[in-house]
Short mmCIF file of C-alpha atoms in Angstrom, two decimals:
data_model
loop_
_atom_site.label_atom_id
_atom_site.label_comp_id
_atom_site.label_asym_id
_atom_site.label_seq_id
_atom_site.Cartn_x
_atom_site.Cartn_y
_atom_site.Cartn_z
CA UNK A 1 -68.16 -30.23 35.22
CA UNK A 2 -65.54 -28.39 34.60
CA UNK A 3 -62.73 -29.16 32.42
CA UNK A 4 -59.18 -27.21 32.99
CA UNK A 5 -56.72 -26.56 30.24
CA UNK A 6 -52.81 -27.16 31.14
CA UNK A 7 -51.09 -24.16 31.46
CA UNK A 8 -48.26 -25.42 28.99
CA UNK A 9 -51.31 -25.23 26.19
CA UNK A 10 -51.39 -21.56 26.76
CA UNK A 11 -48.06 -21.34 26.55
CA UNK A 12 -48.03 -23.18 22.62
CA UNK A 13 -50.63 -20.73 22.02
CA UNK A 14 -48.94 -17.70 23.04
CA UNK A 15 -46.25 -19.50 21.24
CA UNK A 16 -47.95 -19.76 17.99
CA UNK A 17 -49.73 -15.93 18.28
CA UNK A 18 -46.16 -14.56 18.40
CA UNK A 19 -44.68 -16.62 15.41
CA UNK A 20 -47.83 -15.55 13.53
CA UNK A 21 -46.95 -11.88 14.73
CA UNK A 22 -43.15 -12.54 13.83
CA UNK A 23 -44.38 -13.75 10.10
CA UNK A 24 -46.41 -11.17 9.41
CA UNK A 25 -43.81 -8.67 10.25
CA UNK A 26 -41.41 -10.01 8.04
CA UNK A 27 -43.56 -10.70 5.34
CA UNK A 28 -44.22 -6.49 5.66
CA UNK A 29 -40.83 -5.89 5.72
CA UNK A 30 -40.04 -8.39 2.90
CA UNK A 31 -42.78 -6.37 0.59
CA UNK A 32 -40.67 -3.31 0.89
CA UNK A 33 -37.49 -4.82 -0.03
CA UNK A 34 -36.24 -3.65 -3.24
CA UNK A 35 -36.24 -6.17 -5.93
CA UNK A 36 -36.64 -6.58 -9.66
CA UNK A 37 -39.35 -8.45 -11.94
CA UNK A 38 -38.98 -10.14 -14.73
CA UNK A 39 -41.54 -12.33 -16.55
CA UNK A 40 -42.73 -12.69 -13.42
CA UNK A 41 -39.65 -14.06 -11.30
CA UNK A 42 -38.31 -11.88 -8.36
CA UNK A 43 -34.77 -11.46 -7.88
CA UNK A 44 -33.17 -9.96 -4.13
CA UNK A 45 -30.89 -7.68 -4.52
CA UNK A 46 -27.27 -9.48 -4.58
CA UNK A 47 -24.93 -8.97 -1.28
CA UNK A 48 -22.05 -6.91 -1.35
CA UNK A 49 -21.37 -3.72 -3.39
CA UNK A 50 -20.94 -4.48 -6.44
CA UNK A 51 -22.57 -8.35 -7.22
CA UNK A 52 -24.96 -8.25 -10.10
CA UNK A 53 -27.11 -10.77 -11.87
CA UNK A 54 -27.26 -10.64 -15.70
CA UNK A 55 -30.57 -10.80 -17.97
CA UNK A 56 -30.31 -14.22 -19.66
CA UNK A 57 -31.84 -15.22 -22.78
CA UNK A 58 -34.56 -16.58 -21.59
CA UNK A 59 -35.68 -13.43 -19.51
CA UNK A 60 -34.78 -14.89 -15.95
CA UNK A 61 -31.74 -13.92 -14.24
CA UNK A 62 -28.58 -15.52 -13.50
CA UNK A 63 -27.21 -16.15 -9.68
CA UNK A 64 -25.51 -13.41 -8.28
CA UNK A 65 -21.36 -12.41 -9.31
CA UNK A 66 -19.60 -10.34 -11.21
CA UNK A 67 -21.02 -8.24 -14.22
CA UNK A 68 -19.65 -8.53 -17.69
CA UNK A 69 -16.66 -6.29 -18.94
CA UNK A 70 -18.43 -3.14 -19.87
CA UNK A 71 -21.34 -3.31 -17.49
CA UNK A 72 -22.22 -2.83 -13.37
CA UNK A 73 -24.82 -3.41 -11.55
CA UNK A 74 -27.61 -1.13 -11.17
CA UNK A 75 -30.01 -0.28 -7.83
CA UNK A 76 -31.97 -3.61 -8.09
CA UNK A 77 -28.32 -5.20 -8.67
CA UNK A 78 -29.18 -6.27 -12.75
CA UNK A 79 -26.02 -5.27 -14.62
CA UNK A 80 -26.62 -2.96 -17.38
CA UNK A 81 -24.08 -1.69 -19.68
CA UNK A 82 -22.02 1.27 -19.20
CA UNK A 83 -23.66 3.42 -22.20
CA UNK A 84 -22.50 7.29 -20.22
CA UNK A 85 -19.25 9.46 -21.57
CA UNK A 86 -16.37 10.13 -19.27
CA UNK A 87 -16.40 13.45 -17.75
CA UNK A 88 -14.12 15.81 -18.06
CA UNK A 89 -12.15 15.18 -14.78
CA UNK A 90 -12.25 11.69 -16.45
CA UNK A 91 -10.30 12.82 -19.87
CA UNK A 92 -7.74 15.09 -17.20
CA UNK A 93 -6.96 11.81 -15.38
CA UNK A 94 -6.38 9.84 -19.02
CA UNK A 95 -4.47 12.88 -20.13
CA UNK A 96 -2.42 13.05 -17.44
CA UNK A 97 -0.83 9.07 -17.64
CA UNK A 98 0.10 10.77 -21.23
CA UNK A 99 2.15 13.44 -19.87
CA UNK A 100 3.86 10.99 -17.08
CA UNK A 101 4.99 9.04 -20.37
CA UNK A 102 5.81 11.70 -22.22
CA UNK A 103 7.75 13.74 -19.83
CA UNK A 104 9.30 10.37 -18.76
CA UNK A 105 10.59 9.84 -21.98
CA UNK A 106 11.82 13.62 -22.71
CA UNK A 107 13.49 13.23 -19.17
CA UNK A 108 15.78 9.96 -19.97
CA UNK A 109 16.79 11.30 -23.15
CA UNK A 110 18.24 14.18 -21.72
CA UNK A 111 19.41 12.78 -18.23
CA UNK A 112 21.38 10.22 -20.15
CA UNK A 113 22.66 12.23 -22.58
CA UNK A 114 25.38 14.33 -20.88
CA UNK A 115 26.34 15.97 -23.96
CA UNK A 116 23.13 17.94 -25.45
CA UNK A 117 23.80 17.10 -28.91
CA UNK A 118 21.16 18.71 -31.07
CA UNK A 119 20.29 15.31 -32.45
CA UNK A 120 18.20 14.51 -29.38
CA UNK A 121 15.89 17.10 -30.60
CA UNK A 122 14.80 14.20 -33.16
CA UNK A 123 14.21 12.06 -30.08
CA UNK A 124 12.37 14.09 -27.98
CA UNK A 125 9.77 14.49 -31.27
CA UNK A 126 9.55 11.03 -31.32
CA UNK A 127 8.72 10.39 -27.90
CA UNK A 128 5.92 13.39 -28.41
CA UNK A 129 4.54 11.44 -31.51
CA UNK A 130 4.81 7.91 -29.46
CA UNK A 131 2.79 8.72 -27.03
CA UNK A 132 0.65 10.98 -28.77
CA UNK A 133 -0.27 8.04 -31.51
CA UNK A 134 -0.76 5.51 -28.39
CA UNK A 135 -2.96 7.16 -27.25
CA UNK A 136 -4.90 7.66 -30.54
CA UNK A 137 -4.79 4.22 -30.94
CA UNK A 138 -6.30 3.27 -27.33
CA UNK A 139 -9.26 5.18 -27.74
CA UNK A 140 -10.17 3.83 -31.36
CA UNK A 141 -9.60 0.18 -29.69
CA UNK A 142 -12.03 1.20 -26.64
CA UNK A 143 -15.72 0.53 -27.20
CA UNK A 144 -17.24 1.61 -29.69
CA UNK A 145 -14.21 0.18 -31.39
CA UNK A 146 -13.16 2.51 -34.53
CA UNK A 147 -14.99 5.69 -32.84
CA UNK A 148 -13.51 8.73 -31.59
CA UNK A 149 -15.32 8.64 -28.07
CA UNK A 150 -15.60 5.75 -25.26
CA UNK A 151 -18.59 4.13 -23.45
CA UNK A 152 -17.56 4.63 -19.46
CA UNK A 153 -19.49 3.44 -16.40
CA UNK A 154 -18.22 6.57 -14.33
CA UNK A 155 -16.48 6.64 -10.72
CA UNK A 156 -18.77 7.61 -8.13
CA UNK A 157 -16.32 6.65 -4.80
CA UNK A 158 -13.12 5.44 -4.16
CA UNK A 159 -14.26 1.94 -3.26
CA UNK A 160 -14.93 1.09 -7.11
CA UNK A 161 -11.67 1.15 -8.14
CA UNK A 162 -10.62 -2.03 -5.77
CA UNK A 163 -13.56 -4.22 -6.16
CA UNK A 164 -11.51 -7.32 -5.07
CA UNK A 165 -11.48 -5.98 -1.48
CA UNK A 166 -15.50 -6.14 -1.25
CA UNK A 167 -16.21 -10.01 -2.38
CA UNK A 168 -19.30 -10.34 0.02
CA UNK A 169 -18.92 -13.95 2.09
CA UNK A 170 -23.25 -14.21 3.42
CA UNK A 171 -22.67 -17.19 5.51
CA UNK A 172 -19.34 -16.52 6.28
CA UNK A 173 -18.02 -19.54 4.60
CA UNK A 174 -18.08 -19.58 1.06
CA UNK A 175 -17.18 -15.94 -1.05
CA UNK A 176 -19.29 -15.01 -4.06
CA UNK A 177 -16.36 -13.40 -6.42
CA UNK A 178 -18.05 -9.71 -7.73
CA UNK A 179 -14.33 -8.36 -9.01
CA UNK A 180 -14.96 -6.44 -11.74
CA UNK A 181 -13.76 -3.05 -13.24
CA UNK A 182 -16.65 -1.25 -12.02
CA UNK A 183 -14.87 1.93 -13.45
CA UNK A 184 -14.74 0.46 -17.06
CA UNK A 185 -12.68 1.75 -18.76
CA UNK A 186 -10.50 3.93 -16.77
CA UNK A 187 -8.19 1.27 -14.89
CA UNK A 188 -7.42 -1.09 -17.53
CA UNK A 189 -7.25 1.67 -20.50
CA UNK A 190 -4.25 3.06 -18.57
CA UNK A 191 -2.18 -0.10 -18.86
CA UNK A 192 -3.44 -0.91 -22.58
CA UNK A 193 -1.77 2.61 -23.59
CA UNK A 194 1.37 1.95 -21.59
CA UNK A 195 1.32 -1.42 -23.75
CA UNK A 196 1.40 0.24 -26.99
CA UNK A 197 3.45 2.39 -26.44
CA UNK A 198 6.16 0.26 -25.41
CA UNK A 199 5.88 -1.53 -28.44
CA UNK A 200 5.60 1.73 -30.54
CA UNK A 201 8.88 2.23 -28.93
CA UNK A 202 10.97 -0.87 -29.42
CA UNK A 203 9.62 -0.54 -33.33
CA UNK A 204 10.53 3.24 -34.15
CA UNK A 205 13.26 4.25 -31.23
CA UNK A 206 15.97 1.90 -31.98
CA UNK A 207 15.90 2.73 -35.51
CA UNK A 208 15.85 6.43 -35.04
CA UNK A 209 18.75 5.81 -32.52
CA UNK A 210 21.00 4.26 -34.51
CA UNK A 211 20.30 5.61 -38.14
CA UNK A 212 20.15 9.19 -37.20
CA UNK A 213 20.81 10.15 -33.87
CA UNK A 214 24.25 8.25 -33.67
CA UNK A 215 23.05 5.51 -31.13
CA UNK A 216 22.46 8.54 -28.54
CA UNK A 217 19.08 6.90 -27.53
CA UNK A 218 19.96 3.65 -26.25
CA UNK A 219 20.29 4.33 -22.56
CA UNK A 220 16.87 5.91 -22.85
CA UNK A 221 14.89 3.00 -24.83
CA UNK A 222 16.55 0.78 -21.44
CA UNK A 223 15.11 3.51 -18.81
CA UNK A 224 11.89 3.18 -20.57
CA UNK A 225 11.67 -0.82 -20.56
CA UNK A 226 11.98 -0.23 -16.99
CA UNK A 227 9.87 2.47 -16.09
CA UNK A 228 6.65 1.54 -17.90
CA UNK A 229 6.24 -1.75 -16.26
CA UNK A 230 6.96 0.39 -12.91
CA UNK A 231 4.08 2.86 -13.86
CA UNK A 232 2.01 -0.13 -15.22
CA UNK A 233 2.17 -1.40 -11.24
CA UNK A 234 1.86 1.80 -10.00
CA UNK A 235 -1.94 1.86 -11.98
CA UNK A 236 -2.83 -1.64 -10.74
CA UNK A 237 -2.42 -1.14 -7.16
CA UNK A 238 -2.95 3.02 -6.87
CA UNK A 239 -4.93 3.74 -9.78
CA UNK A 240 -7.91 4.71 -7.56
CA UNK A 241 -5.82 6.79 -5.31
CA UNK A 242 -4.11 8.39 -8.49
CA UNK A 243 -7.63 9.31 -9.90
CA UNK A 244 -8.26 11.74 -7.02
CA UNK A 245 -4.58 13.00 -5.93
CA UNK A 246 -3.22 13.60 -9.81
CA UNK A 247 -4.06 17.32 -10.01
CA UNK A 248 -2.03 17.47 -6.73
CA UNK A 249 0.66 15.22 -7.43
CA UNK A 250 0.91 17.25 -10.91
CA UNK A 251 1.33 20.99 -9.03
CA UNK A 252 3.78 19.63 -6.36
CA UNK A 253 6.05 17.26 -8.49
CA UNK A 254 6.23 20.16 -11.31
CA UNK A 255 7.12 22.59 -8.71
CA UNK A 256 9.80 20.62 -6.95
CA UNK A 257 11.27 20.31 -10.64
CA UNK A 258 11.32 23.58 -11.56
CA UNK A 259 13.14 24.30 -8.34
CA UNK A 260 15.91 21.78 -9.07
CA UNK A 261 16.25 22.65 -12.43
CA UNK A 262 16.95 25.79 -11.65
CA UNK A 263 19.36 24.99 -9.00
CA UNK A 264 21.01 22.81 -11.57
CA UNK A 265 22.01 25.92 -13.26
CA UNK A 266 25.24 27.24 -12.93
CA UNK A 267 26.65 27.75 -9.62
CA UNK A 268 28.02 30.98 -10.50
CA UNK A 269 25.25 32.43 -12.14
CA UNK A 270 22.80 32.12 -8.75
CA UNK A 271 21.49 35.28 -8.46
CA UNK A 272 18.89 36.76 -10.19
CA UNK A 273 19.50 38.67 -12.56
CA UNK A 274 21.78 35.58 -13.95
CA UNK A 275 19.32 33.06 -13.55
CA UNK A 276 16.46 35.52 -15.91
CA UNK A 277 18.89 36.11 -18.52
CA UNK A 278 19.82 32.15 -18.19
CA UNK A 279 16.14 30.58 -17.90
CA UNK A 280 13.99 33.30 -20.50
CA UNK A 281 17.40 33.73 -23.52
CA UNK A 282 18.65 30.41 -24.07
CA UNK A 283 16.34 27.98 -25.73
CA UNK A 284 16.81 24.28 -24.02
CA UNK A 285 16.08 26.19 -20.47
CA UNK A 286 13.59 28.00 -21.53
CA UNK A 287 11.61 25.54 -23.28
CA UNK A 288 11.88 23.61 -19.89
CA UNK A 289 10.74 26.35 -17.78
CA UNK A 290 7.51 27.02 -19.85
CA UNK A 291 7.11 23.39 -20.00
CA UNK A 292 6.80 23.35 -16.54
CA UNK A 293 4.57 26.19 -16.58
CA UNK A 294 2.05 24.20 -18.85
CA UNK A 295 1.91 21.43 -15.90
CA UNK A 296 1.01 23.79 -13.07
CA UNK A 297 -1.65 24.83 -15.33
CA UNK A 298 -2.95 21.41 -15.93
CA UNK A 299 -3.22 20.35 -12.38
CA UNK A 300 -4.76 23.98 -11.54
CA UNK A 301 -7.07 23.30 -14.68
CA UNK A 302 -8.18 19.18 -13.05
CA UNK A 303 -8.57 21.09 -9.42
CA UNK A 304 -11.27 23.48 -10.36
CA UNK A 305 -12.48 21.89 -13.91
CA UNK A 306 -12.07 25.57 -15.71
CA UNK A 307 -14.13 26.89 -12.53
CA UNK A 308 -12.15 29.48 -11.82
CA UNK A 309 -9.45 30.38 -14.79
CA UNK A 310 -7.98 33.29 -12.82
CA UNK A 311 -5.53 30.72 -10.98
CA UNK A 312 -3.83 30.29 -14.27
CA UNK A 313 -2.23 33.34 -13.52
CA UNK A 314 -0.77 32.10 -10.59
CA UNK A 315 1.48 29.19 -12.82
CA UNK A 316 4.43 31.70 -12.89
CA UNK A 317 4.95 32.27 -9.56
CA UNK A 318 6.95 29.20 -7.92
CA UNK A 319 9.50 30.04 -11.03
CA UNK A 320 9.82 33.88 -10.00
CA UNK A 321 9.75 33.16 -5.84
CA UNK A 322 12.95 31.02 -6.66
CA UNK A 323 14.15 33.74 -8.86
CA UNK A 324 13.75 37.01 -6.82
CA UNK A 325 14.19 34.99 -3.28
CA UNK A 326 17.68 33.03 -4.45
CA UNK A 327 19.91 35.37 -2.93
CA UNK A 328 18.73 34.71 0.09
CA UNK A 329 19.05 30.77 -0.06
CA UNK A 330 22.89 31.18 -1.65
CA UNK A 331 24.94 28.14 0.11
CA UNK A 332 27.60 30.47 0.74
CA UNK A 333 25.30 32.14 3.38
CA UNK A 334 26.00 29.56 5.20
CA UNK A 335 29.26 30.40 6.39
CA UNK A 336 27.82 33.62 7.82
CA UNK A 337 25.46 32.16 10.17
#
């Protein structure tokens, strides 16, 4: 006697062989997956970029989000704390939202001055020492609090400095919330010296103003309760962008300014041999022209990191090309053409 077996049973059975082949599969690929042990719990790495779990008390590990101030998460996605030193590209970029404040200080005390009393010499010194002591003050306020260095988590891509654009959302419905300053402390350390010195301002400027310098600062203290918040905004939303363009925004902003300072000058005196004797004999312009100098250096000194020192040389020559080539950009050319 024979007994036959419905078809449909070979079909649960073929069924069931290729679940079992499925399961075994995964469970292979599942022993690759990077994770992280502890006390003998095992933790998937968190979705998204930048989603950590912190170490809790009790040794386990916490669900995924953001990291605490001061830390990111590492390969396995545990946040550890930033411990590393900036780099120097790092100190160029912090250096270089001192000389925005600086120069944007120095700039509204003369531009609203029309009359270049010497008095605003005293200003311009304490816009120098402002900013200078700000910034002082905001690393000694950094952790380690009180110490002449900072604790940084570094900037390896653009994508860390807008970690509020890469919330992960796994089943497409609810968001897990990973913003964090990933580049701790670069983007907030920015706005924490434009604080101070705001309010390093409003406490020595108006003084200065009126007691010695006749009240010839006022105008300026206004500019620069307008222009900090500005650069303050500027940080939050570009501050990633600003991080890699600076040492190019530096070279072509100082070089457009040296050309309109010179074509400032007087109209009469646009030729060359006017202009040197103007721009290298009298002291205001030529304090501004070296000045400008000293910021085509800097943003030739962030571009190749002290790489290649021989471009210094090159800091003179946007001055000079406007110099030697002005008498052949005269507006009264125009009427021969």
């Amino acid at each position: 006697m024979s007994i036959r077996i419905p078809k449909i049973t070979f079909r649960m059975g073929n069924g069931l062989i290729f679940m079992s082949v499925v399961f075994i599969a995964l469970s292979a690929v599942n022993a690759d997956w990077p994770s992280q042990q502890i006390n003998g719990s095992i933790d998937s790495i968190c979705p998204g970029l930048y989603c950590g779990r912190t170490v809790l008390q009790d040794g386990n590990t916490s669900d995924c989000g953001a990291c605490a101030r001061g830390s990111r998460p590492n390969e396995f996605s545990i946040c550890k704390p930033c411990d590393g030193e900036p780099s120097f590209y790092d100190w160029l970029y912090l250096g270089f939202h001192v000389i925005a404040a600086m120069v944007l200080h120095w700039f509204f005390i003369d531009f609203t001055n029309k009359k270049k009393d010497k008095k605003l010499i005293i200003l311009h010194a304490s816009a120098a020492v402002e900013s200078l002591f700000s910034c002082v003050i905001t690393v000694l306020i950094v952790e380690p609090i009180g110490e002449w260095r900072i604790n940084s988590c570094g900037v390896q891509k653009l994508s860390d400095w807008y970690t509020m654009l890469y919330n992960p959302s796994p089943d497409y419905i609810h968001t897990i919330h990973c913003t964090q300053e990933i580049v701790y402390p670069l983007y907030t350390m920015v706005m924490i010296y434009y604080a101070i010195c705001l309010v390093l301002m409003l406490i020595v400027r108006p003084v200065l103003s009126w007691k010695v310098a006749n009240n010839l600062g006022t105008k300026s203290i206004y500019a620069a309760m307008y222009f900090f918040p500005i650069l303050t905004v500027v940080q939050a939303i570009f501050g990633g962008l600003l991080y890699y363009a600076f040492p190019h925004i530096t070279i072509v902003v100082s070089v457009a300014t040296c050309a309109l300072h010179f074509a400032y000058m007087d109209f009469q005196k646009q030729n060359t041999k006017d202009l040197i004797k103007e721009a290298f004999t009298k002291p205001r312009q030529c304090v501004i022209v070296f000045g400008h100098w000293i910021l085509h250096a800097y943003g030739i000194y962030a571009i190749t990191e002290l790489q290649n020192m021989w471009l210094v040389c090159f800091v003179v020559v946007p001055s000079f090309f406007y110099i030697v080539t002005v008498k052949f950009t005269h507006p009264d050319h125009l009427n021969h053409v």
